[in-house]
PDB file of C-alpha atoms in Angstrom:
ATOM      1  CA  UNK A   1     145.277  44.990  68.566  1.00  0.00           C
ATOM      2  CA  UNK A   2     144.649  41.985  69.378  1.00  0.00           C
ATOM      3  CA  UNK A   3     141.236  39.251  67.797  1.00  0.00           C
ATOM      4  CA  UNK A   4     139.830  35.869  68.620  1.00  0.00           C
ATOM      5  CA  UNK A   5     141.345  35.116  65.244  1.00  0.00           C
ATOM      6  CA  UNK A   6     145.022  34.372  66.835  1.00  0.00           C
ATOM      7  CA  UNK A   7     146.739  37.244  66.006  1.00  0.00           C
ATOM      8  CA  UNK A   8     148.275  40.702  67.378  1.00  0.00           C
ATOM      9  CA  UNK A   9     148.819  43.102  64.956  1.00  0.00           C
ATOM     10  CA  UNK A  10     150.628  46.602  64.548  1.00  0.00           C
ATOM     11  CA  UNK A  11     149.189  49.568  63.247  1.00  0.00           C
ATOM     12  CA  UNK A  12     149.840  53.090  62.449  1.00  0.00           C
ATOM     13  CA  UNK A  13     147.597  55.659  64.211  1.00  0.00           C
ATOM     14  CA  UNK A  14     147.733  58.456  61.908  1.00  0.00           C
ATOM     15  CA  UNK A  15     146.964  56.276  58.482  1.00  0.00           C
ATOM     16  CA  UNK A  16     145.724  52.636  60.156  1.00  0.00           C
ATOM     17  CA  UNK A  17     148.624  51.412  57.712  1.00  0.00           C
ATOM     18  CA  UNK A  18     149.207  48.085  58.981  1.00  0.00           C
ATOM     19  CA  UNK A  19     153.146  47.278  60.449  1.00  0.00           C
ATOM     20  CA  UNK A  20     153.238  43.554  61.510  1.00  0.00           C
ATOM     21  CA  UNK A  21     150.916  40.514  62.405  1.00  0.00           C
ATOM     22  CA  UNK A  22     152.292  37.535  64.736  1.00  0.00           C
ATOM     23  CA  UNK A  23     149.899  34.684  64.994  1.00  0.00           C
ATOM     24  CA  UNK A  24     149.756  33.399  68.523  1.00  0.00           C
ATOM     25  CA  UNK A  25     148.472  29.597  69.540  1.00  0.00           C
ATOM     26  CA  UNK A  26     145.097  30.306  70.854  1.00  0.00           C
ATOM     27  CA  UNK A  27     142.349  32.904  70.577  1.00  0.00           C
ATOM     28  CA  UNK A  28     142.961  36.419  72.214  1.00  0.00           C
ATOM     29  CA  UNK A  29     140.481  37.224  74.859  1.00  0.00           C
ATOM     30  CA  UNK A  30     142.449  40.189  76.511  1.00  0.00           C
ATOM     31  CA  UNK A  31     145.146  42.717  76.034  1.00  0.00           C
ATOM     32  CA  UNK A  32     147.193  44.762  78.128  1.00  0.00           C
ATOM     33  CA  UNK A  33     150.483  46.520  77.819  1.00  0.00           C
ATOM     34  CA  UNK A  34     153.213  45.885  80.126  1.00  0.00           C
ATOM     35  CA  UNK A  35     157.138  46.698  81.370  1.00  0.00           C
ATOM     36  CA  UNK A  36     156.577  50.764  80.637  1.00  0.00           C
ATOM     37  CA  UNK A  37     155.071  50.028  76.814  1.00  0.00           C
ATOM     38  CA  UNK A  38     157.680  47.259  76.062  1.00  0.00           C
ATOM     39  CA  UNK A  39     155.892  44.686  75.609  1.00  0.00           C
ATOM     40  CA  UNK A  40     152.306  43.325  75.342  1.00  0.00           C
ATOM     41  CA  UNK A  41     150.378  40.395  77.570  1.00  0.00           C
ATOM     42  CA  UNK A  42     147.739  38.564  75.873  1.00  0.00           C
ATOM     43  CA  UNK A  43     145.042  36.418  77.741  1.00  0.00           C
ATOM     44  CA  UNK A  44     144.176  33.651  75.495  1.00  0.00           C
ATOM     45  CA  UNK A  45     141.489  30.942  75.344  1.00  0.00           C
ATOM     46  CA  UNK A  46     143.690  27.955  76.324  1.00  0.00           C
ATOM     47  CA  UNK A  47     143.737  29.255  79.770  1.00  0.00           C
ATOM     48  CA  UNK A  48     147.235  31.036  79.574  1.00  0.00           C
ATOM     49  CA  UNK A  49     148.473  34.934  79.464  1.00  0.00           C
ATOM     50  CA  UNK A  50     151.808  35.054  77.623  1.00  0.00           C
ATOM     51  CA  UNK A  51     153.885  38.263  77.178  1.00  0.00           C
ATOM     52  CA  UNK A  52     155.250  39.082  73.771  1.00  0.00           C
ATOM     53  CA  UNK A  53     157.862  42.102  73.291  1.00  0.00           C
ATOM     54  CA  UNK A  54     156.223  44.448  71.203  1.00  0.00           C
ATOM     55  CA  UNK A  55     159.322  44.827  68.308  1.00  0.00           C
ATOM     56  CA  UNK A  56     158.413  41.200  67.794  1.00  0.00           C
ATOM     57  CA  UNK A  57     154.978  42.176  66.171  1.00  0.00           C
ATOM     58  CA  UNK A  58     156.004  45.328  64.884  1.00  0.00           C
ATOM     59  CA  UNK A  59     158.750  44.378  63.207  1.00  0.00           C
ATOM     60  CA  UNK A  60     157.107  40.880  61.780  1.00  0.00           C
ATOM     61  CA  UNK A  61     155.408  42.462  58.709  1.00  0.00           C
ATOM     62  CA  UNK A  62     156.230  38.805  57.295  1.00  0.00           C
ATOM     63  CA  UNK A  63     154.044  37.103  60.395  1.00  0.00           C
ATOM     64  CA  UNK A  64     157.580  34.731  61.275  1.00  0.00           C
ATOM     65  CA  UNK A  65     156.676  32.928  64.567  1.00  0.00           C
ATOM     66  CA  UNK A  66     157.875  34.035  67.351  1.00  0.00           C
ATOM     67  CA  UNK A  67     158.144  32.530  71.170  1.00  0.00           C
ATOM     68  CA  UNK A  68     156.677  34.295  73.879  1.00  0.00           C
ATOM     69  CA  UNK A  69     159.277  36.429  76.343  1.00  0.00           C
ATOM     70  CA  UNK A  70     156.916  34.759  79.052  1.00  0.00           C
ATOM     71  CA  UNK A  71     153.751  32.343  79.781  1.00  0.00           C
ATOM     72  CA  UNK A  72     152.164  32.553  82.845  1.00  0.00           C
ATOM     73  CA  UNK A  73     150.012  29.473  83.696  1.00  0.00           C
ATOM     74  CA  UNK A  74     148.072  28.900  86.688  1.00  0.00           C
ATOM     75  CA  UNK A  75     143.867  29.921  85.393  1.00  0.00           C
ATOM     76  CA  UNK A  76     141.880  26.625  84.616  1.00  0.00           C
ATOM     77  CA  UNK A  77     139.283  28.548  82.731  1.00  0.00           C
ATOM     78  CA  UNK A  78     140.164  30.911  79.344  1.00  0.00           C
ATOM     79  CA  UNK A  79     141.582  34.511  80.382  1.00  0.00           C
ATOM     80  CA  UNK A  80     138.876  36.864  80.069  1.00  0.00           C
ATOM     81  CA  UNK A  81     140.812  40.371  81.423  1.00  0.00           C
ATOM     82  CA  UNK A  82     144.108  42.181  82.002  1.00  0.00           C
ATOM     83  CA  UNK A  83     145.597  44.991  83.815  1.00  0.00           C
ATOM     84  CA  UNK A  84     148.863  46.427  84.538  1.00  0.00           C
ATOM     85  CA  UNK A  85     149.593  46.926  87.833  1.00  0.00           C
ATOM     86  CA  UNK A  86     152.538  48.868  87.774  1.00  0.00           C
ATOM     87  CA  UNK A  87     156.397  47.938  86.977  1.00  0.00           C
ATOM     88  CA  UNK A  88     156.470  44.406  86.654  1.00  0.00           C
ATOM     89  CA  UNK A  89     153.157  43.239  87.927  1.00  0.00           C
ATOM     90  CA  UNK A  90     150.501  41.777  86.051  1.00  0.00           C
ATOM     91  CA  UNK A  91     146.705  41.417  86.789  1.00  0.00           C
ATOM     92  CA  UNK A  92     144.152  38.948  85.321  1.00  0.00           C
ATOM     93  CA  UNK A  93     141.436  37.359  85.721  1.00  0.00           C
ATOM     94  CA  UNK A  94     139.488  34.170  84.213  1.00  0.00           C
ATOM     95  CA  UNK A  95     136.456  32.573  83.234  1.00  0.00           C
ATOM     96  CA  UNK A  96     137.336  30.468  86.370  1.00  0.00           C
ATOM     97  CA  UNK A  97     136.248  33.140  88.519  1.00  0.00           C
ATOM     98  CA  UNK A  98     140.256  33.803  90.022  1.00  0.00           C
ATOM     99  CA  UNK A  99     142.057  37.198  89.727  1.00  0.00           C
ATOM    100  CA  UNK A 100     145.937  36.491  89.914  1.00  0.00           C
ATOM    101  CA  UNK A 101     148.473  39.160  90.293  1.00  0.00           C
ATOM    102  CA  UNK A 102     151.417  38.425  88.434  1.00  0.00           C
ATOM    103  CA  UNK A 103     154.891  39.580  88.602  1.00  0.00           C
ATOM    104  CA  UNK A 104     155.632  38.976  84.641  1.00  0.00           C
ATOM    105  CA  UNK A 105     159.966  38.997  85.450  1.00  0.00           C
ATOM    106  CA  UNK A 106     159.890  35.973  87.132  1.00  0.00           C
ATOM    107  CA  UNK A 107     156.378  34.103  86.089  1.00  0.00           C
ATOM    108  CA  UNK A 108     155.321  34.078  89.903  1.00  0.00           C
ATOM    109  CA  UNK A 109     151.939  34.508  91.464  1.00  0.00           C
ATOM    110  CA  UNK A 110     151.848  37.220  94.107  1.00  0.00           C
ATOM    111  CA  UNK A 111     148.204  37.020  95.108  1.00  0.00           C
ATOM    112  CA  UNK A 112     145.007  35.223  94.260  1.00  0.00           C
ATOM    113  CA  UNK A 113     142.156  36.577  94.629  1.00  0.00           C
ATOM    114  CA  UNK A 114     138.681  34.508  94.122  1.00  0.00           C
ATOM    115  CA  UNK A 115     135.637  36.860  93.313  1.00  0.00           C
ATOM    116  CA  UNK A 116     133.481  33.956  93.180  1.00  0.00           C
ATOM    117  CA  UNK A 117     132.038  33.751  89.718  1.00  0.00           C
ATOM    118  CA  UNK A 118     133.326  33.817  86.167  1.00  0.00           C
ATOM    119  CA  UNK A 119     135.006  37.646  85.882  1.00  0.00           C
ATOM    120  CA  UNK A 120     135.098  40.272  83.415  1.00  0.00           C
ATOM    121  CA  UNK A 121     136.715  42.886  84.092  1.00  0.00           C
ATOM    122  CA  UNK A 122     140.019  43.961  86.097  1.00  0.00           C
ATOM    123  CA  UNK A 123     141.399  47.110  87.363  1.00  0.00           C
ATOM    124  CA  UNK A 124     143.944  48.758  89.272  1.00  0.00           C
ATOM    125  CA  UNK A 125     143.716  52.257  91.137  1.00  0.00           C
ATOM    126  CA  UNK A 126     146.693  54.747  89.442  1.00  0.00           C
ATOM    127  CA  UNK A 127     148.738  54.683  92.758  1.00  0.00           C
ATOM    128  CA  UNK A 128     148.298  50.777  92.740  1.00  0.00           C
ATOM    129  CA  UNK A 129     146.636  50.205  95.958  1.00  0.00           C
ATOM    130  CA  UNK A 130     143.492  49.598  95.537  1.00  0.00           C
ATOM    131  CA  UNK A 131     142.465  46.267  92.696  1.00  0.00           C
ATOM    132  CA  UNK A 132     138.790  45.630  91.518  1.00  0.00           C
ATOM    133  CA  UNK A 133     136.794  42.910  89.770  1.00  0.00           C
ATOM    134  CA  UNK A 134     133.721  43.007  88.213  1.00  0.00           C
ATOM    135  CA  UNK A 135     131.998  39.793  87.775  1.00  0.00           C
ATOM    136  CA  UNK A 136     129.088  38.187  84.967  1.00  0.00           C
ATOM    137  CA  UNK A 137     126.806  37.568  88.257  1.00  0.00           C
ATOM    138  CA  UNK A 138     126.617  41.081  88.339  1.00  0.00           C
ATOM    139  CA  UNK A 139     128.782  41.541  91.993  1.00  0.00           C
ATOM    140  CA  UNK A 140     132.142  44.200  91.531  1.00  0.00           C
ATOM    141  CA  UNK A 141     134.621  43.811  94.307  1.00  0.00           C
ATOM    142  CA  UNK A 142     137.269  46.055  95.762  1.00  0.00           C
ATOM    143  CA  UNK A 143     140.672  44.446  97.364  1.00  0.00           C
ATOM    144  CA  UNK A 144     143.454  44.951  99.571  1.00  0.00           C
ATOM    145  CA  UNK A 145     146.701  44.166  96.903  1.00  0.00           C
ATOM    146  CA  UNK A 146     149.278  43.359 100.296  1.00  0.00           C
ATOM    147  CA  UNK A 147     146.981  40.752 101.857  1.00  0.00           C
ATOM    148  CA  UNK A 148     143.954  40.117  99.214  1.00  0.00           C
ATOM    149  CA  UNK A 149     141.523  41.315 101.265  1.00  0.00           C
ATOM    150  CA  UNK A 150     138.532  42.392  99.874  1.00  0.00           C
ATOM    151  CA  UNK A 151     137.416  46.201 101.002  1.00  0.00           C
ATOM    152  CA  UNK A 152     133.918  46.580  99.435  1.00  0.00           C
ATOM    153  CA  UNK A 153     131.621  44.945  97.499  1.00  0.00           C
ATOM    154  CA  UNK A 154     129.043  45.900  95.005  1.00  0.00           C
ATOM    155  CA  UNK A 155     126.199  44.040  93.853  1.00  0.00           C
ATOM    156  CA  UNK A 156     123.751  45.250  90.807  1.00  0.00           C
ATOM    157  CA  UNK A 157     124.563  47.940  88.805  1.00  0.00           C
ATOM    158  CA  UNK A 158     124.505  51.096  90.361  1.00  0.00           C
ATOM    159  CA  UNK A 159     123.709  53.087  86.936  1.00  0.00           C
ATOM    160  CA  UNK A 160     120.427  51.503  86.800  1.00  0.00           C
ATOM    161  CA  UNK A 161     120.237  51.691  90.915  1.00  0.00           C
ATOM    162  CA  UNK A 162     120.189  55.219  90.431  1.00  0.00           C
ATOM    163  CA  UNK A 163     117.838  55.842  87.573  1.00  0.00           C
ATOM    164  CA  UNK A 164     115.181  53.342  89.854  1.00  0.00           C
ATOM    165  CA  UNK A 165     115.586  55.723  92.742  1.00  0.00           C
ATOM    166  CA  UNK A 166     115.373  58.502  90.599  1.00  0.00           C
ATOM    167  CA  UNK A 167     112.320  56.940  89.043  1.00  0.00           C
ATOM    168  CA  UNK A 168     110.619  56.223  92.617  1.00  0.00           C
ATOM    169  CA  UNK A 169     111.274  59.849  93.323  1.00  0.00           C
ATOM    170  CA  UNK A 170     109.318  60.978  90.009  1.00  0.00           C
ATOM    171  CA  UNK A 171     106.362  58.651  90.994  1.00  0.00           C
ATOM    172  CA  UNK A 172     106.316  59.964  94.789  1.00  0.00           C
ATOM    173  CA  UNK A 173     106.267  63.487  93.592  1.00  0.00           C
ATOM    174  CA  UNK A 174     103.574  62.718  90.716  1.00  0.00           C
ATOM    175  CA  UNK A 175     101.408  61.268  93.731  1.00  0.00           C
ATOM    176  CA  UNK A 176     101.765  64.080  95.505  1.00  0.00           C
ATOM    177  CA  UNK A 177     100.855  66.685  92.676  1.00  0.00           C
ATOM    178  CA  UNK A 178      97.792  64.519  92.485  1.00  0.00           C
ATOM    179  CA  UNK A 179      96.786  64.861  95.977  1.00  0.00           C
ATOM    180  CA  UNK A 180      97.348  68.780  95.856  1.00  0.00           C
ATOM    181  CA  UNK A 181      95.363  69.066  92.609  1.00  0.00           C
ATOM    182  CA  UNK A 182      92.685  66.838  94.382  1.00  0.00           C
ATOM    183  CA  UNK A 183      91.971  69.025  97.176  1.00  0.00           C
ATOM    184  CA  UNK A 184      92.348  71.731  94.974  1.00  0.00           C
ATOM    185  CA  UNK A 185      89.208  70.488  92.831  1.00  0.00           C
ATOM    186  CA  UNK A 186      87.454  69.854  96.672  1.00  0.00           C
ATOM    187  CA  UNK A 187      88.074  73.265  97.670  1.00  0.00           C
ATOM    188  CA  UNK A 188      86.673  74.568  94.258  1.00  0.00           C
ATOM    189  CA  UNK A 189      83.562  72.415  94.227  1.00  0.00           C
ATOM    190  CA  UNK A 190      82.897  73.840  97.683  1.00  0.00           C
ATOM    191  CA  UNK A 191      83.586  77.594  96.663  1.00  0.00           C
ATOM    192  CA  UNK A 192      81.266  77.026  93.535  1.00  0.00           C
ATOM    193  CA  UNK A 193      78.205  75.791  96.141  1.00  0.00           C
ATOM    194  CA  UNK A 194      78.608  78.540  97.841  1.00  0.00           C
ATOM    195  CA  UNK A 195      78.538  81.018  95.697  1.00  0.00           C
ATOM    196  CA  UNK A 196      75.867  79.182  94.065  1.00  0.00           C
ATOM    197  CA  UNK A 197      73.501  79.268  96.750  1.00  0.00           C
ATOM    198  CA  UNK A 198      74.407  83.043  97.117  1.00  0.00           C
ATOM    199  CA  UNK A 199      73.452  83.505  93.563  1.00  0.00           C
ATOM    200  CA  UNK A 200      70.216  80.992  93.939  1.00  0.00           C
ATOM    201  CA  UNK A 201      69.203  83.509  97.160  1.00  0.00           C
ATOM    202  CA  UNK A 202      69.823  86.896  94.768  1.00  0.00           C
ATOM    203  CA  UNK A 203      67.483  84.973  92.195  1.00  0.00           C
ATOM    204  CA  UNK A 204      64.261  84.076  94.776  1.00  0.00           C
ATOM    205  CA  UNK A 205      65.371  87.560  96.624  1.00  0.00           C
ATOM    206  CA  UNK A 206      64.813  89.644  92.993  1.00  0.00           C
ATOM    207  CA  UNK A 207      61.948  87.671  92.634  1.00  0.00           C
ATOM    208  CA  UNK A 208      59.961  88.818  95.559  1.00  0.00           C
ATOM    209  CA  UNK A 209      60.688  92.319  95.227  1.00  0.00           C
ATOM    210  CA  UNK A 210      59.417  92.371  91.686  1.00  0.00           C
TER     211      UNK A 210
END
């Protein structure tokens, strides 16, 4: 786990017994596991994700310091998601509105991608060739990992897209019921004249026989 209180920590599923701490310079924003489990990458608030091999934390029940196997600068905002991409690639994206995919061997950038306003929240497809961004202005975007193109683009959210359309569809039929049940109540006023009138002629007809 990782907290905006500048430390990863270890844990133990089955009893939440805790197994080592290492306090890292700046407040963690995201987390994501990397190189098959290995080791962790954590996007901090100074603008930098560093990897950190995961014996180092869970082995450090005495919180020694520890350096980083890796930091990978290049966001000018604070780190706000991560994703692994598969084998030694990296994906994250910033307050700065960039997504960078990283390949976390060497430190390099192998794309940037700019979604255009402050992100948060990264993806990859399982087979790796499809990445997606969703940003704070409320726009998700699908790209192209080879050339950073972006395939599709989403803007809103389509949860509440659907319940309006599913809304619009409740008031269309309500309308409608209304219409039915108002020529209903037109065809009953009529039927109710006429059999008044036939009841009004029995009356005047009963009258003059007796």
């Amino acid at each position: 786990s990782a907290s905006s209180d500048k430390t990863l920590r270890a844990w133990t599923t089955t009893d939440g017994a805790p197994l080592g701490k290492l306090t890292v310079p700046a407040e963690v924003r995201a987390l994501a596991s990397t190189a098959d489990g290995s080791q962790l990458a954590a996007g901090d608030a100074d603008n930098v994700v560093r990897n950190w091999n995961v014996a180092s934390i869970v082995e450090n029940a005495a919180d020694q310091p520890q350096q980083p196997v890796r930091e990978l600068k290049g966001h000018s905002q604070p780190i706000t998601a991560l994703a692994a991409a598969g084998g030694e690639r990296l994906l994250s994206g910033g307050a700065d509105g960039r997504m960078k995919l990283w390949n976390t061997a060497t430190g390099e950038t192998l794309r940037d991608f700019d979604h255009g306003g402050p992100i948060v929240a990264v993806a990859v497809r399982p087979d790796g060739r499809r990445f997606a961004s969703a940003g704070a202005n409320g726009i998700a975007r699908l790209w192209h990992p080879d050339d950073g193109a972006m395939v599709a683009e989403i803007k809103g959210d389509s949860r509440a897209a659907q319940a309006l359309a599913r809304g619009a569809a409740a008031v269309n039929y309500a309308r409608a019921c209304i219409e039915y049940r108002k020529e209903e109540h037109r065809e009953a006023e009529e039927t109710l004249k006429r059999e008044t009138a036939v009841v009004e002629g029995a009356h005047k007809a009963k009258e003059q026989a007796d």
